[in-house]
Short mmCIF file of C-alpha atoms in Angstrom, two decimals:
data_model
loop_
_atom_site.label_atom_id
_atom_site.label_comp_id
_atom_site.label_asym_id
_atom_site.label_seq_id
_atom_site.Cartn_x
_atom_site.Cartn_y
_atom_site.Cartn_z
CA GLU B 1 -5.19 -11.78 -4.73
CA PRO B 2 -6.77 -11.08 -8.63
CA GLU B 3 -5.44 -8.51 -10.32
CA VAL B 4 -5.79 -6.60 -13.70
CA THR B 5 -3.08 -6.97 -16.59
CA GLN B 6 -1.99 -5.01 -19.61
CA THR B 7 0.06 -5.42 -22.28
CA PRO B 8 2.24 -4.46 -22.99
CA SER B 9 3.31 -2.62 -20.81
CA HIS B 10 4.80 0.71 -23.38
CA GLN B 11 3.89 0.87 -27.38
CA VAL B 12 5.55 3.10 -29.49
CA THR B 13 4.18 3.49 -32.94
CA GLN B 14 4.34 5.60 -35.78
CA MET B 15 1.18 7.96 -36.35
CA GLY B 16 -1.03 6.35 -38.48
CA GLN B 17 0.05 3.02 -37.45
CA GLU B 18 -3.08 0.49 -35.95
CA VAL B 19 -2.18 -0.29 -32.48
CA ILE B 20 -4.39 -2.73 -30.19
CA LEU B 21 -3.81 -2.80 -26.71
CA ARG B 22 -4.91 -5.67 -23.99
CA CYS B 23 -6.22 -6.33 -20.77
CA VAL B 24 -6.97 -8.85 -19.20
CA PRO B 25 -9.55 -8.19 -16.42
CA ILE B 26 -10.22 -9.91 -12.89
CA SER B 27 -12.04 -13.56 -13.93
CA ASN B 28 -15.69 -12.71 -12.68
CA HIS B 29 -16.09 -9.30 -13.00
CA LEU B 30 -18.68 -8.68 -15.65
CA TYR B 31 -17.98 -4.72 -16.53
CA PHE B 32 -15.16 -3.22 -18.30
CA TYR B 33 -13.70 -0.02 -19.10
CA TRP B 34 -11.21 2.03 -20.85
CA TYR B 35 -9.63 5.50 -19.35
CA ARG B 36 -6.97 7.71 -20.72
CA GLN B 37 -4.68 9.55 -18.81
CA ILE B 38 -2.31 11.78 -21.06
CA LEU B 39 0.75 12.76 -19.39
CA GLY B 40 0.18 15.39 -16.30
CA GLN B 41 -3.56 15.36 -16.94
CA LYS B 42 -6.19 13.75 -14.98
CA VAL B 43 -7.87 10.41 -16.12
CA GLU B 44 -10.49 10.16 -18.61
CA PHE B 45 -12.98 7.82 -19.07
CA LEU B 46 -13.41 6.57 -22.86
CA VAL B 47 -15.99 3.57 -22.94
CA SER B 48 -17.38 0.42 -20.39
CA PHE B 49 -18.30 -2.45 -21.96
CA TYR B 50 -21.11 -5.18 -20.44
CA ASN B 51 -22.49 -8.44 -22.13
CA ASN B 52 -20.07 -8.15 -25.45
CA GLU B 53 -21.60 -4.69 -26.11
CA ILE B 54 -20.55 -0.95 -25.28
CA SER B 55 -22.55 0.17 -22.82
CA GLU B 56 -21.27 3.72 -22.72
CA LYS B 57 -18.75 6.25 -24.47
CA SER B 58 -17.59 9.39 -24.35
CA GLU B 59 -16.76 11.99 -26.91
CA ILE B 60 -13.27 11.32 -27.16
CA PHE B 61 -14.02 7.91 -28.35
CA ASP B 62 -14.66 8.21 -31.73
CA ASP B 63 -14.87 6.16 -34.82
CA GLN B 64 -11.00 5.70 -34.89
CA PHE B 65 -11.14 3.60 -31.71
CA SER B 66 -12.53 0.23 -30.97
CA VAL B 67 -13.21 -2.32 -28.02
CA GLU B 68 -13.26 -5.88 -28.24
CA ARG B 69 -13.82 -9.05 -25.67
CA PRO B 70 -12.39 -11.82 -28.48
CA ASP B 71 -12.82 -14.51 -25.97
CA GLY B 72 -13.98 -15.19 -22.01
CA SER B 73 -10.66 -13.16 -20.51
CA ASN B 74 -9.15 -10.96 -23.08
CA PHE B 75 -10.67 -7.40 -23.28
CA THR B 76 -8.71 -4.75 -25.55
CA LEU B 77 -8.83 -1.27 -27.04
CA LYS B 78 -7.82 -0.77 -31.06
CA ILE B 79 -6.73 2.84 -32.44
CA ARG B 80 -7.37 2.29 -36.30
CA SER B 81 -5.00 4.85 -37.01
CA THR B 82 -2.83 6.87 -34.27
CA LYS B 83 -2.28 10.15 -34.06
CA LEU B 84 0.31 11.98 -32.00
CA GLU B 85 -2.67 13.69 -30.02
CA ASP B 86 -3.71 9.72 -28.83
CA SER B 87 -0.23 9.22 -27.09
CA ALA B 88 -1.20 8.57 -23.30
CA MET B 89 -1.31 6.32 -20.66
CA TYR B 90 -4.61 3.96 -21.04
CA PHE B 91 -6.27 2.17 -18.25
CA CYS B 92 -8.35 -0.94 -18.07
CA ALA B 93 -10.10 -1.36 -15.25
CA SER B 94 -13.07 -3.80 -13.74
CA ARG B 95 -15.74 -4.41 -11.85
CA ILE B 96 -17.54 -7.22 -10.54
CA SER B 97 -21.46 -6.23 -10.91
CA GLY B 98 -23.31 -3.16 -11.89
CA SER B 99 -24.20 -2.57 -7.86
CA GLY B 100 -23.56 0.75 -6.44
CA THR B 101 -21.10 -0.19 -3.97
CA ASP B 102 -19.00 -2.24 -6.59
CA THR B 103 -15.24 -0.39 -6.85
CA GLN B 104 -13.30 -0.28 -10.42
CA TYR B 105 -10.02 -2.00 -9.85
CA PHE B 106 -7.18 -0.72 -12.61
CA GLY B 107 -4.66 -2.46 -14.49
CA PRO B 108 -1.13 -0.93 -14.31
CA GLY B 109 -1.89 0.82 -17.77
CA THR B 110 -0.21 0.87 -21.12
CA ARG B 111 2.12 3.78 -21.64
CA LEU B 112 1.24 4.86 -25.73
CA THR B 113 3.74 6.87 -27.58
CA VAL B 114 2.85 7.64 -31.13
CA LEU B 115 5.55 9.52 -32.90
CA ALA C 1 -19.54 22.22 -14.85
CA GLN C 2 -16.93 19.73 -13.41
CA LYS C 3 -18.07 16.81 -11.85
CA ILE C 4 -14.99 16.53 -9.95
CA THR C 5 -12.81 19.56 -8.33
CA GLN C 6 -9.88 19.41 -6.68
CA THR C 7 -8.47 22.69 -5.85
CA GLN C 8 -5.07 21.91 -4.48
CA PRO C 9 -2.65 21.19 -7.09
CA GLY C 10 0.09 20.01 -5.15
CA MET C 11 0.86 19.50 -1.02
CA PHE C 12 3.29 19.16 1.07
CA VAL C 13 3.45 17.36 4.72
CA GLN C 14 5.77 16.40 6.76
CA GLU C 15 6.51 12.88 7.64
CA LYS C 16 3.94 11.10 10.82
CA GLU C 17 1.59 14.18 10.34
CA ALA C 18 -1.76 14.27 9.01
CA VAL C 19 -2.75 15.69 5.76
CA THR C 20 -6.41 16.34 3.95
CA LEU C 21 -6.48 16.33 0.30
CA ASP C 22 -9.78 18.31 -1.01
CA CYS C 23 -12.53 17.08 -3.65
CA THR C 24 -15.80 18.38 -4.25
CA TYR C 25 -18.28 16.59 -6.48
CA ASP C 26 -21.66 17.76 -8.74
CA THR C 27 -24.44 15.66 -9.36
CA SER C 28 -28.12 15.03 -9.16
CA ASP C 29 -27.79 11.31 -9.24
CA PRO C 30 -29.55 10.34 -5.56
CA SER C 31 -27.33 7.27 -5.59
CA TYR C 32 -23.41 7.79 -6.41
CA GLY C 33 -20.22 6.75 -4.71
CA LEU C 34 -16.72 8.74 -3.85
CA PHE C 35 -13.76 7.09 -4.23
CA TRP C 36 -9.34 7.87 -3.61
CA TYR C 37 -7.18 6.55 -5.72
CA LYS C 38 -3.29 6.77 -5.28
CA GLN C 39 -1.02 7.01 -8.24
CA PRO C 40 3.04 6.70 -7.55
CA SER C 41 4.88 7.89 -10.18
CA SER C 42 5.00 4.24 -11.79
CA GLY C 43 1.78 5.22 -13.29
CA GLU C 44 -0.83 2.60 -12.03
CA MET C 45 -4.06 3.09 -9.89
CA ILE C 46 -4.21 2.20 -6.63
CA PHE C 47 -7.68 2.02 -5.10
CA LEU C 48 -7.80 3.86 -1.40
CA ILE C 49 -11.29 4.23 -0.08
CA TYR C 50 -14.80 4.22 -1.33
CA GLN C 51 -17.79 5.84 -0.01
CA GLY C 52 -21.22 5.66 -0.77
CA SER C 53 -23.86 8.27 -0.56
CA TYR C 54 -26.18 6.56 1.10
CA ASP C 55 -23.56 5.60 4.05
CA GLN C 56 -24.23 6.88 6.99
CA GLN C 57 -20.48 6.66 8.81
CA ASN C 58 -17.22 8.22 6.72
CA ALA C 59 -15.18 5.63 5.41
CA THR C 60 -12.44 4.60 7.11
CA GLU C 61 -9.21 2.42 5.70
CA GLY C 62 -6.22 2.04 7.61
CA ARG C 63 -4.56 4.95 7.55
CA TYR C 64 -7.09 6.71 5.30
CA SER C 65 -10.83 7.94 6.13
CA LEU C 66 -12.87 9.71 4.19
CA ASN C 67 -14.28 12.80 5.17
CA PHE C 68 -17.81 12.74 3.68
CA GLN C 69 -20.21 15.71 3.66
CA LYS C 70 -23.29 15.15 1.74
CA ALA C 71 -24.73 18.83 2.21
CA ARG C 72 -21.76 20.02 0.78
CA LYS C 73 -20.74 18.06 -1.54
CA SER C 74 -17.48 17.05 -0.07
CA ALA C 75 -15.49 13.96 -0.26
CA ASN C 76 -11.92 15.00 1.90
CA LEU C 77 -9.25 12.33 1.68
CA VAL C 78 -7.78 12.30 5.36
CA ILE C 79 -4.22 10.39 5.60
CA SER C 80 -3.31 10.07 8.91
CA ALA C 81 0.39 9.77 10.14
CA SER C 82 1.81 10.37 6.53
CA GLN C 83 4.86 8.16 5.11
CA LEU C 84 6.94 8.90 2.39
CA GLY C 85 5.85 6.39 0.66
CA ASP C 86 3.07 8.09 0.48
CA SER C 87 4.05 10.79 -1.88
CA ALA C 88 2.17 10.25 -5.37
CA MET C 89 -0.72 11.52 -7.13
CA TYR C 90 -3.97 11.23 -5.49
CA PHE C 91 -7.45 11.14 -7.32
CA CYS C 92 -10.80 11.64 -6.38
CA ALA C 93 -13.17 9.71 -8.45
CA MET C 94 -17.24 9.81 -8.56
CA ARG C 95 -19.26 7.05 -9.85
CA GLU C 96 -23.01 7.73 -10.93
CA THR C 97 -25.09 5.39 -11.40
CA ARG C 98 -27.45 5.43 -14.47
CA ASP C 99 -29.17 2.34 -16.06
CA ASN C 100 -26.60 -0.01 -13.60
CA PHE C 101 -23.51 0.69 -16.28
CA ASN C 102 -22.48 3.42 -13.90
CA LYS C 103 -19.45 6.11 -15.24
CA PHE C 104 -16.66 7.17 -12.98
CA TYR C 105 -15.81 10.73 -13.08
CA PHE C 106 -12.06 11.92 -12.06
CA GLY C 107 -10.53 15.15 -10.65
CA SER C 108 -7.28 16.82 -11.93
CA GLY C 109 -5.40 14.88 -8.73
CA THR C 110 -3.16 16.25 -6.50
CA LYS C 111 0.45 15.83 -5.83
CA LEU C 112 1.40 14.89 -2.21
CA ASN C 113 4.94 14.91 -0.85
CA VAL C 114 6.10 13.93 1.96
CA LYS C 115 8.86 15.45 3.75
CA PRO C 116 11.33 13.80 6.00
#
């Protein structure tokens, strides 16, 4: 069964460093998302992406964040200068279409630890 | 106002018994979707069940069913015949449909512990 994959599973970085989190959505999906879950808290929406552009973003997704689909398969989230409070689990998700009945399928997540 | 409210931070249930996890939502969109996800201790998010706002019948998926009460804006998850492997965090989520792009909102979760 097709699934969303994410790499790495765990990333440790120093404060101020840039990180890139990678996702490979399900191949025929068209809508892509990033979410964040700080330890012990709920999942928070960061950004949605369709047709090679951001369609919606939350207030969390400030200028330190960017997303890109550099080729036909990868979908990346970049944090330019990490802060301690960026430590969280980051989930990528994808959907096949914009239809109201389609669900999002989540990847296994990348745990980011900022020291 | 919170879009999704889960009022039970933690629940215990005896193995083989049924359990209901509460979820209420707030939206003015006529078209929306409600979802439940399971998050085991390993951290991944596993899709369980979906209910559309126009669906006439409650959704069911195996041991999972969604008790959808539209007028009350509630979408409770019922797990029948609980198993030890059901111990996990459970998140209720809602998708609002705006300009076809859809934004998901998650509740704060309910930690379910199944006792042997």
